[in-house]
């Protein structure tokens, strides 16, 4: 397949995953904030900006991280290239140039989703309609990936799609863990936290929920929601499709079906070992931020190698 | 715990059935025409149905002979100043259109509106778009479409088809001749000055003999019908004709919108075009591979026909490539940059104009083309469709010679006539044109898309003066034709039908054999009275049905 096409498909997948993950994050956090007392709460709208790595841009555009500003920024601001609107617009633009590769209904689905967001995004800004709006975005993305899974040959093009999806997802999961844990673990020891704050638990639950992991966590971890266990589940679980380890495995797996895959596969096994070997209970209290920083440098490395090997881009 | 899940419900239904849902509820309780005698016997709750009908009748100022609540009244449709494709002067539908017309007049206002909305929705959802230049970021526009099809009987179509095959065959022989012996010039039938001044003659192509001696592999000829019912060829597009994807998509929108009409009539399918196109392209491959590597070369997403490039690549299973995706090797073979490395390309269906194809030979700053492509083509390492230089024959002055060209190469009379054409280069014809500008359509020789032309009867005195000057300054570049009264097709305007002018662009594929699409793209001038059908200038399109009326 053409290098240019491979590159567009890879980015299509990344933008689509980004839109979905952002929608999940905003939805859960909107709900969480309804449960938290407004006085003395340590968690607000700002961490969502931090998770997206967009603090600089955000404060160039806005003075304060009020709900309106943050929602506007994350949902429909075209100046933010990671807003749901921009992500879907770019996903669609990438697909427009690679339409002939995908089943027709996949294009119709994405086009529809984009038109829906364009039409309805004002609704997403109001509290009462936001849940439905975001749910439609999430479902729309899921339908798209479902169509590909069920109606597209699992060929090189599909491999590039999954490469993009899982690499983006690994990145988003690690970002969520980084920002939210920093906030939660800094409050002292786990036991004292649980005693002191009745809201401690629901915050960890929200971390799970924003990665749609709550139910699976309950089924597979079988303990009450505790910070270190949540961290372990989202970093190391072998079966949950949003854990960092799982995502890396999928990237590796898809690479194995492509030519010239030596260098990115080496980087990936190294990353997988790094995740697997981490002592999560210790990390929770010390060095988590640095650990995730290292992981993200690794993701960046994998991206560069993919771009260099397949897209004909100069590895810088 | 085991949970039995409901089967997942299907996604939102296609717009197809939408129109039918409302009908039984509102209109079926009483058959129409039942008088008060019947009404007396039914329960009071049903009374409002017949009353509703009467109410409708009383407030209508026009006397209806048909059913009062129906929205299309063919007896009110007046296209008698024109040749109408569906309705005869008597007001009766033509034979091939009878089933459609009866069906349409059986639809209520409400239903018709629903079908129209459903079709529009389908177009939006299917992402059928065309691109208009300089619209900033909003470059994609939904395709304007009218749900009432244009109908041609199969018998008439067969004759037209034969005429198009004849025309293409002669034109390809003509192009081959121009780039080799130039017999037609030596024999005095075609003036050499025309060739010397032709914008689309490529001296770089002289001496080349492409496979099957075919230069124009894909042609879109524009046909129009005059007041007297005669079908004429208005022009031949031999460079990079577009529109075929809209022809195919129009059909699929219509199948979604009016499935019942397709069930009950013998409407000839059009869907085989992409596979015919692939077969034709494969037949000119320089290598005898089982499945040659065919690519579609597009100028990119900002081209107005990008939708079509992508559509055709998708439906042929070919790669859609842009100039920078291709590279010509030291061995003069063409390769595409693939994730595995370089891959040899056999056939390029290029949708890039000649002059941008190869910066080595033509425009040296072109970013759309491929350096060395002409070299590869000349050496026979790659096939190009259409061949560079084929456009020499779609010059509008050359057009005026086509009847002679057919006679010269095939020794036949043209099956489909040309529109009478005055060459401004000829002093006598020029003075006739200048004296009658208000009755003429003046066209520059080498423009397409309806740009730069004068529609005399609709133009102002200033425009007449401007064109008189243009013609005098560059007579070679202009032809004039008497303004035809283009035929019309009923077109939905708000809640009723009005005649709108149409043309027809069938597509012809030629290499070792020739294929003509079943019908073609019917373009319609949506503005009342307008004769300009180009989508860039307020035109829309309709589905085109070739109906076999002779089958049981």
PDB file of N, CA, C and O in Angstrom, chain B residues 29-85:
ATOM      1  N   UNK B  29     -58.481   5.179   5.012  1.00  0.00           N
ATOM      2  CA  UNK B  29     -59.746   4.684   5.552  1.00  0.00           C
ATOM      3  C   UNK B  29     -60.873   4.614   4.536  1.00  0.00           C
ATOM      4  O   UNK B  29     -61.674   3.712   4.588  1.00  0.00           O
ATOM      5  N   UNK B  30     -60.939   5.552   3.640  1.00  0.00           N
ATOM      6  CA  UNK B  30     -61.998   5.472   2.640  1.00  0.00           C
ATOM      7  C   UNK B  30     -61.390   5.561   1.263  1.00  0.00           C
ATOM      8  O   UNK B  30     -60.579   6.425   0.996  1.00  0.00           O
ATOM      9  N   UNK B  31     -61.832   4.693   0.357  1.00  0.00           N
ATOM     10  CA  UNK B  31     -61.375   4.861  -1.018  1.00  0.00           C
ATOM     11  C   UNK B  31     -61.907   6.188  -1.554  1.00  0.00           C
ATOM     12  O   UNK B  31     -62.991   6.622  -1.173  1.00  0.00           O
ATOM     13  N   UNK B  32     -61.144   6.798  -2.397  1.00  0.00           N
ATOM     14  CA  UNK B  32     -61.575   8.094  -2.914  1.00  0.00           C
ATOM     15  C   UNK B  32     -62.811   7.947  -3.772  1.00  0.00           C
ATOM     16  O   UNK B  32     -63.043   6.906  -4.368  1.00  0.00           O
ATOM     17  N   UNK B  33     -63.580   9.003  -3.808  1.00  0.00           N
ATOM     18  CA  UNK B  33     -64.724   9.027  -4.702  1.00  0.00           C
ATOM     19  C   UNK B  33     -65.986   8.439  -4.081  1.00  0.00           C
ATOM     20  O   UNK B  33     -67.036   8.455  -4.707  1.00  0.00           O
ATOM     21  N   UNK B  34     -65.897   7.941  -2.884  1.00  0.00           N
ATOM     22  CA  UNK B  34     -67.117   7.429  -2.272  1.00  0.00           C
ATOM     23  C   UNK B  34     -67.956   8.600  -1.781  1.00  0.00           C
ATOM     24  O   UNK B  34     -67.477   9.474  -1.082  1.00  0.00           O
ATOM     25  N   UNK B  35     -69.175   8.556  -2.145  1.00  0.00           N
ATOM     26  CA  UNK B  35     -70.045   9.720  -1.908  1.00  0.00           C
ATOM     27  C   UNK B  35     -70.632   9.772  -0.519  1.00  0.00           C
ATOM     28  O   UNK B  35     -70.337   8.933   0.328  1.00  0.00           O
ATOM     29  N   UNK B  36     -71.496  10.728  -0.295  1.00  0.00           N
ATOM     30  CA  UNK B  36     -72.104  10.941   1.008  1.00  0.00           C
ATOM     31  C   UNK B  36     -72.918   9.740   1.481  1.00  0.00           C
ATOM     32  O   UNK B  36     -73.044   9.516   2.673  1.00  0.00           O
ATOM     33  N   UNK B  37     -73.430   8.981   0.531  1.00  0.00           N
ATOM     34  CA  UNK B  37     -74.222   7.815   0.917  1.00  0.00           C
ATOM     35  C   UNK B  37     -73.431   6.889   1.807  1.00  0.00           C
ATOM     36  O   UNK B  37     -73.916   6.408   2.822  1.00  0.00           O
ATOM     37  N   UNK B  38     -72.214   6.684   1.442  1.00  0.00           N
ATOM     38  CA  UNK B  38     -71.364   5.811   2.241  1.00  0.00           C
ATOM     39  C   UNK B  38     -71.036   6.484   3.565  1.00  0.00           C
ATOM     40  O   UNK B  38     -71.062   5.871   4.620  1.00  0.00           O
ATOM     41  N   UNK B  39     -70.790   7.764   3.469  1.00  0.00           N
ATOM     42  CA  UNK B  39     -70.364   8.462   4.669  1.00  0.00           C
ATOM     43  C   UNK B  39     -71.416   8.370   5.782  1.00  0.00           C
ATOM     44  O   UNK B  39     -71.106   8.329   6.945  1.00  0.00           O
ATOM     45  N   UNK B  40     -72.652   8.384   5.347  1.00  0.00           N
ATOM     46  CA  UNK B  40     -73.725   8.314   6.329  1.00  0.00           C
ATOM     47  C   UNK B  40     -73.648   7.071   7.197  1.00  0.00           C
ATOM     48  O   UNK B  40     -74.136   7.058   8.315  1.00  0.00           O
ATOM     49  N   UNK B  41     -73.015   6.025   6.692  1.00  0.00           N
ATOM     50  CA  UNK B  41     -73.018   4.769   7.424  1.00  0.00           C
ATOM     51  C   UNK B  41     -71.831   4.582   8.345  1.00  0.00           C
ATOM     52  O   UNK B  41     -71.776   3.630   9.094  1.00  0.00           O
ATOM     53  N   UNK B  42     -70.861   5.436   8.240  1.00  0.00           N
ATOM     54  CA  UNK B  42     -69.668   5.163   9.033  1.00  0.00           C
ATOM     55  C   UNK B  42     -69.661   5.962  10.319  1.00  0.00           C
ATOM     56  O   UNK B  42     -70.405   6.928  10.474  1.00  0.00           O
ATOM     57  N   UNK B  43     -68.826   5.518  11.209  1.00  0.00           N
ATOM     58  CA  UNK B  43     -68.831   6.134  12.536  1.00  0.00           C
ATOM     59  C   UNK B  43     -68.332   7.571  12.457  1.00  0.00           C
ATOM     60  O   UNK B  43     -67.517   7.906  11.595  1.00  0.00           O
ATOM     61  N   UNK B  44     -68.807   8.421  13.339  1.00  0.00           N
ATOM     62  CA  UNK B  44     -68.473   9.850  13.295  1.00  0.00           C
ATOM     63  C   UNK B  44     -66.961  10.109  13.373  1.00  0.00           C
ATOM     64  O   UNK B  44     -66.491  11.076  12.812  1.00  0.00           O
ATOM     65  N   UNK B  45     -66.264   9.245  14.029  1.00  0.00           N
ATOM     66  CA  UNK B  45     -64.838   9.498  14.191  1.00  0.00           C
ATOM     67  C   UNK B  45     -64.092   9.496  12.860  1.00  0.00           C
ATOM     68  O   UNK B  45     -63.021  10.056  12.741  1.00  0.00           O
ATOM     69  N   UNK B  46     -64.645   8.824  11.889  1.00  0.00           N
ATOM     70  CA  UNK B  46     -63.950   8.776  10.606  1.00  0.00           C
ATOM     71  C   UNK B  46     -64.343   9.920   9.688  1.00  0.00           C
ATOM     72  O   UNK B  46     -63.798  10.094   8.625  1.00  0.00           O
ATOM     73  N   UNK B  47     -65.328  10.686  10.114  1.00  0.00           N
ATOM     74  CA  UNK B  47     -65.855  11.717   9.233  1.00  0.00           C
ATOM     75  C   UNK B  47     -64.816  12.686   8.709  1.00  0.00           C
ATOM     76  O   UNK B  47     -64.938  13.173   7.609  1.00  0.00           O
ATOM     77  N   UNK B  48     -63.844  12.944   9.493  1.00  0.00           N
ATOM     78  CA  UNK B  48     -62.930  13.999   9.059  1.00  0.00           C
ATOM     79  C   UNK B  48     -62.098  13.609   7.846  1.00  0.00           C
ATOM     80  O   UNK B  48     -61.557  14.450   7.184  1.00  0.00           O
ATOM     81  N   UNK B  49     -62.030  12.339   7.556  1.00  0.00           N
ATOM     82  CA  UNK B  49     -61.221  12.002   6.368  1.00  0.00           C
ATOM     83  C   UNK B  49     -61.843  12.497   5.084  1.00  0.00           C
ATOM     84  O   UNK B  49     -61.242  13.287   4.382  1.00  0.00           O
ATOM     85  N   UNK B  50     -63.091  12.063   4.803  1.00  0.00           N
ATOM     86  CA  UNK B  50     -63.694  12.602   3.579  1.00  0.00           C
ATOM     87  C   UNK B  50     -63.858  14.116   3.643  1.00  0.00           C
ATOM     88  O   UNK B  50     -63.668  14.795   2.646  1.00  0.00           O
ATOM     89  N   UNK B  51     -64.165  14.628   4.809  1.00  0.00           N
ATOM     90  CA  UNK B  51     -64.322  16.074   4.919  1.00  0.00           C
ATOM     91  C   UNK B  51     -63.025  16.778   4.562  1.00  0.00           C
ATOM     92  O   UNK B  51     -63.003  17.794   3.902  1.00  0.00           O
ATOM     93  N   UNK B  52     -61.996  16.179   5.035  1.00  0.00           N
ATOM     94  CA  UNK B  52     -60.676  16.739   4.752  1.00  0.00           C
ATOM     95  C   UNK B  52     -60.447  16.848   3.244  1.00  0.00           C
ATOM     96  O   UNK B  52     -59.986  17.855   2.750  1.00  0.00           O
ATOM     97  N   UNK B  53     -60.848  15.806   2.551  1.00  0.00           N
ATOM     98  CA  UNK B  53     -60.680  15.843   1.095  1.00  0.00           C
ATOM     99  C   UNK B  53     -61.490  16.967   0.483  1.00  0.00           C
ATOM    100  O   UNK B  53     -61.020  17.701  -0.356  1.00  0.00           O
ATOM    101  N   UNK B  54     -62.718  17.085   0.935  1.00  0.00           N
ATOM    102  CA  UNK B  54     -63.590  18.111   0.356  1.00  0.00           C
ATOM    103  C   UNK B  54     -63.046  19.500   0.631  1.00  0.00           C
ATOM    104  O   UNK B  54     -63.011  20.354  -0.235  1.00  0.00           O
ATOM    105  N   UNK B  55     -62.627  19.675   1.832  1.00  0.00           N
ATOM    106  CA  UNK B  55     -62.036  20.926   2.241  1.00  0.00           C
ATOM    107  C   UNK B  55     -60.939  21.330   1.260  1.00  0.00           C
ATOM    108  O   UNK B  55     -60.864  22.444   0.797  1.00  0.00           O
ATOM    109  N   UNK B  56     -60.169  20.347   0.922  1.00  0.00           N
ATOM    110  CA  UNK B  56     -59.087  20.552  -0.012  1.00  0.00           C
ATOM    111  C   UNK B  56     -59.605  21.021  -1.365  1.00  0.00           C
ATOM    112  O   UNK B  56     -59.069  21.939  -1.957  1.00  0.00           O
ATOM    113  N   UNK B  57     -60.633  20.362  -1.821  1.00  0.00           N
ATOM    114  CA  UNK B  57     -61.183  20.684  -3.140  1.00  0.00           C
ATOM    115  C   UNK B  57     -61.719  22.120  -3.143  1.00  0.00           C
ATOM    116  O   UNK B  57     -61.418  22.897  -4.034  1.00  0.00           O
ATOM    117  N   UNK B  58     -62.470  22.454  -2.100  1.00  0.00           N
ATOM    118  CA  UNK B  58     -63.122  23.754  -2.079  1.00  0.00           C
ATOM    119  C   UNK B  58     -62.147  24.919  -2.119  1.00  0.00           C
ATOM    120  O   UNK B  58     -62.456  25.972  -2.630  1.00  0.00           O
ATOM    121  N   UNK B  59     -60.993  24.715  -1.557  1.00  0.00           N
ATOM    122  CA  UNK B  59     -60.066  25.831  -1.484  1.00  0.00           C
ATOM    123  C   UNK B  59     -59.098  25.903  -2.647  1.00  0.00           C
ATOM    124  O   UNK B  59     -58.269  26.767  -2.721  1.00  0.00           O
ATOM    125  N   UNK B  60     -59.253  24.959  -3.532  1.00  0.00           N
ATOM    126  CA  UNK B  60     -58.341  24.977  -4.659  1.00  0.00           C
ATOM    127  C   UNK B  60     -58.966  25.776  -5.787  1.00  0.00           C
ATOM    128  O   UNK B  60     -60.116  25.572  -6.152  1.00  0.00           O
ATOM    129  N   UNK B  61     -58.226  26.714  -6.319  1.00  0.00           N
ATOM    130  CA  UNK B  61     -58.801  27.594  -7.324  1.00  0.00           C
ATOM    131  C   UNK B  61     -58.839  26.929  -8.698  1.00  0.00           C
ATOM    132  O   UNK B  61     -59.542  27.357  -9.588  1.00  0.00           O
ATOM    133  N   UNK B  62     -58.055  25.873  -8.851  1.00  0.00           N
ATOM    134  CA  UNK B  62     -57.965  25.248 -10.174  1.00  0.00           C
ATOM    135  C   UNK B  62     -58.862  24.015 -10.209  1.00  0.00           C
ATOM    136  O   UNK B  62     -58.939  23.269  -9.238  1.00  0.00           O
ATOM    137  N   UNK B  63     -59.498  23.799 -11.302  1.00  0.00           N
ATOM    138  CA  UNK B  63     -60.342  22.621 -11.422  1.00  0.00           C
ATOM    139  C   UNK B  63     -59.473  21.396 -11.659  1.00  0.00           C
ATOM    140  O   UNK B  63     -58.652  21.379 -12.576  1.00  0.00           O
ATOM    141  N   UNK B  64     -59.672  20.420 -10.816  1.00  0.00           N
ATOM    142  CA  UNK B  64     -58.872  19.210 -10.990  1.00  0.00           C
ATOM    143  C   UNK B  64     -59.691  18.176 -11.706  1.00  0.00           C
ATOM    144  O   UNK B  64     -60.863  18.012 -11.432  1.00  0.00           O
ATOM    145  N   UNK B  65     -59.051  17.443 -12.575  1.00  0.00           N
ATOM    146  CA  UNK B  65     -59.740  16.291 -13.111  1.00  0.00           C
ATOM    147  C   UNK B  65     -59.278  15.047 -12.377  1.00  0.00           C
ATOM    148  O   UNK B  65     -59.965  14.057 -12.319  1.00  0.00           O
ATOM    149  N   UNK B  66     -58.109  15.101 -11.802  1.00  0.00           N
ATOM    150  CA  UNK B  66     -57.562  13.945 -11.097  1.00  0.00           C
ATOM    151  C   UNK B  66     -57.964  13.967  -9.641  1.00  0.00           C
ATOM    152  O   UNK B  66     -58.887  14.673  -9.240  1.00  0.00           O
ATOM    153  N   UNK B  67     -57.225  13.177  -8.845  1.00  0.00           N
ATOM    154  CA  UNK B  67     -57.524  13.137  -7.424  1.00  0.00           C
ATOM    155  C   UNK B  67     -57.101  14.430  -6.758  1.00  0.00           C
ATOM    156  O   UNK B  67     -55.997  14.890  -6.955  1.00  0.00           O
ATOM    157  N   UNK B  68     -57.961  14.997  -5.973  1.00  0.00           N
ATOM    158  CA  UNK B  68     -57.731  16.350  -5.482  1.00  0.00           C
ATOM    159  C   UNK B  68     -56.524  16.486  -4.543  1.00  0.00           C
ATOM    160  O   UNK B  68     -55.866  17.515  -4.571  1.00  0.00           O
ATOM    161  N   UNK B  69     -56.212  15.493  -3.750  1.00  0.00           N
ATOM    162  CA  UNK B  69     -55.157  15.737  -2.774  1.00  0.00           C
ATOM    163  C   UNK B  69     -53.770  15.396  -3.324  1.00  0.00           C
ATOM    164  O   UNK B  69     -52.794  15.487  -2.635  1.00  0.00           O
ATOM    165  N   UNK B  70     -53.718  14.952  -4.563  1.00  0.00           N
ATOM    166  CA  UNK B  70     -52.430  14.572  -5.133  1.00  0.00           C
ATOM    167  C   UNK B  70     -51.620  15.803  -5.492  1.00  0.00           C
ATOM    168  O   UNK B  70     -52.161  16.826  -5.871  1.00  0.00           O
ATOM    169  N   UNK B  71     -50.349  15.660  -5.424  1.00  0.00           N
ATOM    170  CA  UNK B  71     -49.569  16.882  -5.559  1.00  0.00           C
ATOM    171  C   UNK B  71     -49.075  17.145  -6.970  1.00  0.00           C
ATOM    172  O   UNK B  71     -48.855  18.273  -7.333  1.00  0.00           O
ATOM    173  N   UNK B  72     -48.879  16.087  -7.755  1.00  0.00           N
ATOM    174  CA  UNK B  72     -48.430  16.354  -9.124  1.00  0.00           C
ATOM    175  C   UNK B  72     -49.596  16.216 -10.081  1.00  0.00           C
ATOM    176  O   UNK B  72     -50.251  15.179 -10.143  1.00  0.00           O
ATOM    177  N   UNK B  73     -49.892  17.270 -10.787  1.00  0.00           N
ATOM    178  CA  UNK B  73     -50.987  17.236 -11.742  1.00  0.00           C
ATOM    179  C   UNK B  73     -50.383  17.406 -13.120  1.00  0.00           C
ATOM    180  O   UNK B  73     -49.973  18.493 -13.491  1.00  0.00           O
ATOM    181  N   UNK B  74     -50.328  16.307 -13.853  1.00  0.00           N
ATOM    182  CA  UNK B  74     -49.671  16.396 -15.161  1.00  0.00           C
ATOM    183  C   UNK B  74     -50.440  17.307 -16.096  1.00  0.00           C
ATOM    184  O   UNK B  74     -49.881  17.907 -16.994  1.00  0.00           O
ATOM    185  N   UNK B  75     -51.751  17.441 -15.860  1.00  0.00           N
ATOM    186  CA  UNK B  75     -52.516  18.309 -16.763  1.00  0.00           C
ATOM    187  C   UNK B  75     -52.206  19.789 -16.538  1.00  0.00           C
ATOM    188  O   UNK B  75     -52.568  20.627 -17.334  1.00  0.00           O
ATOM    189  N   UNK B  76     -51.560  20.090 -15.423  1.00  0.00           N
ATOM    190  CA  UNK B  76     -51.155  21.481 -15.208  1.00  0.00           C
ATOM    191  C   UNK B  76     -49.728  21.740 -15.664  1.00  0.00           C
ATOM    192  O   UNK B  76     -49.249  22.862 -15.632  1.00  0.00           O
ATOM    193  N   UNK B  77     -49.064  20.653 -15.983  1.00  0.00           N
ATOM    194  CA  UNK B  77     -47.661  20.777 -16.362  1.00  0.00           C
ATOM    195  C   UNK B  77     -47.599  21.253 -17.805  1.00  0.00           C
ATOM    196  O   UNK B  77     -48.157  20.614 -18.699  1.00  0.00           O
ATOM    197  N   UNK B  78     -46.945  22.371 -18.033  1.00  0.00           N
ATOM    198  CA  UNK B  78     -46.953  22.917 -19.379  1.00  0.00           C
ATOM    199  C   UNK B  78     -45.538  23.092 -19.913  1.00  0.00           C
ATOM    200  O   UNK B  78     -44.809  23.975 -19.485  1.00  0.00           O
ATOM    201  N   UNK B  79     -45.165  22.214 -20.811  1.00  0.00           N
ATOM    202  CA  UNK B  79     -43.841  22.333 -21.420  1.00  0.00           C
ATOM    203  C   UNK B  79     -44.001  22.391 -22.927  1.00  0.00           C
ATOM    204  O   UNK B  79     -43.135  21.968 -23.678  1.00  0.00           O
ATOM    205  N   UNK B  80     -45.141  22.905 -23.379  1.00  0.00           N
ATOM    206  CA  UNK B  80     -45.425  22.808 -24.813  1.00  0.00           C
ATOM    207  C   UNK B  80     -44.511  23.656 -25.688  1.00  0.00           C
ATOM    208  O   UNK B  80     -44.458  23.458 -26.888  1.00  0.00           O
ATOM    209  N   UNK B  81     -43.794  24.613 -25.097  1.00  0.00           N
ATOM    210  CA  UNK B  81     -42.852  25.376 -25.929  1.00  0.00           C
ATOM    211  C   UNK B  81     -41.581  24.574 -26.179  1.00  0.00           C
ATOM    212  O   UNK B  81     -40.717  24.994 -26.931  1.00  0.00           O
ATOM    213  N   UNK B  82     -41.436  23.461 -25.474  1.00  0.00           N
ATOM    214  CA  UNK B  82     -40.199  22.687 -25.588  1.00  0.00           C
ATOM    215  C   UNK B  82     -40.538  21.242 -25.927  1.00  0.00           C
ATOM    216  O   UNK B  82     -41.688  20.831 -25.844  1.00  0.00           O
ATOM    217  N   UNK B  83     -39.474  20.508 -26.262  1.00  0.00           N
ATOM    218  CA  UNK B  83     -39.661  19.069 -26.331  1.00  0.00           C
ATOM    219  C   UNK B  83     -39.463  18.546 -24.916  1.00  0.00           C
ATOM    220  O   UNK B  83     -38.395  18.698 -24.349  1.00  0.00           O
ATOM    221  N   UNK B  84     -40.478  17.957 -24.334  1.00  0.00           N
ATOM    222  CA  UNK B  84     -40.315  17.425 -22.981  1.00  0.00           C
ATOM    223  C   UNK B  84     -40.006  15.938 -23.059  1.00  0.00           C
ATOM    224  O   UNK B  84     -40.602  15.214 -23.851  1.00  0.00           O
ATOM    225  N   UNK B  85     -39.058  15.522 -22.216  1.00  0.00           N
ATOM    226  CA  UNK B  85     -38.589  14.137 -22.285  1.00  0.00           C
ATOM    227  C   UNK B  85     -39.614  13.146 -21.743  1.00  0.00           C
ATOM    228  O   UNK B  85     -39.597  11.976 -22.079  1.00  0.00           O
TER     229      UNK B  85
END
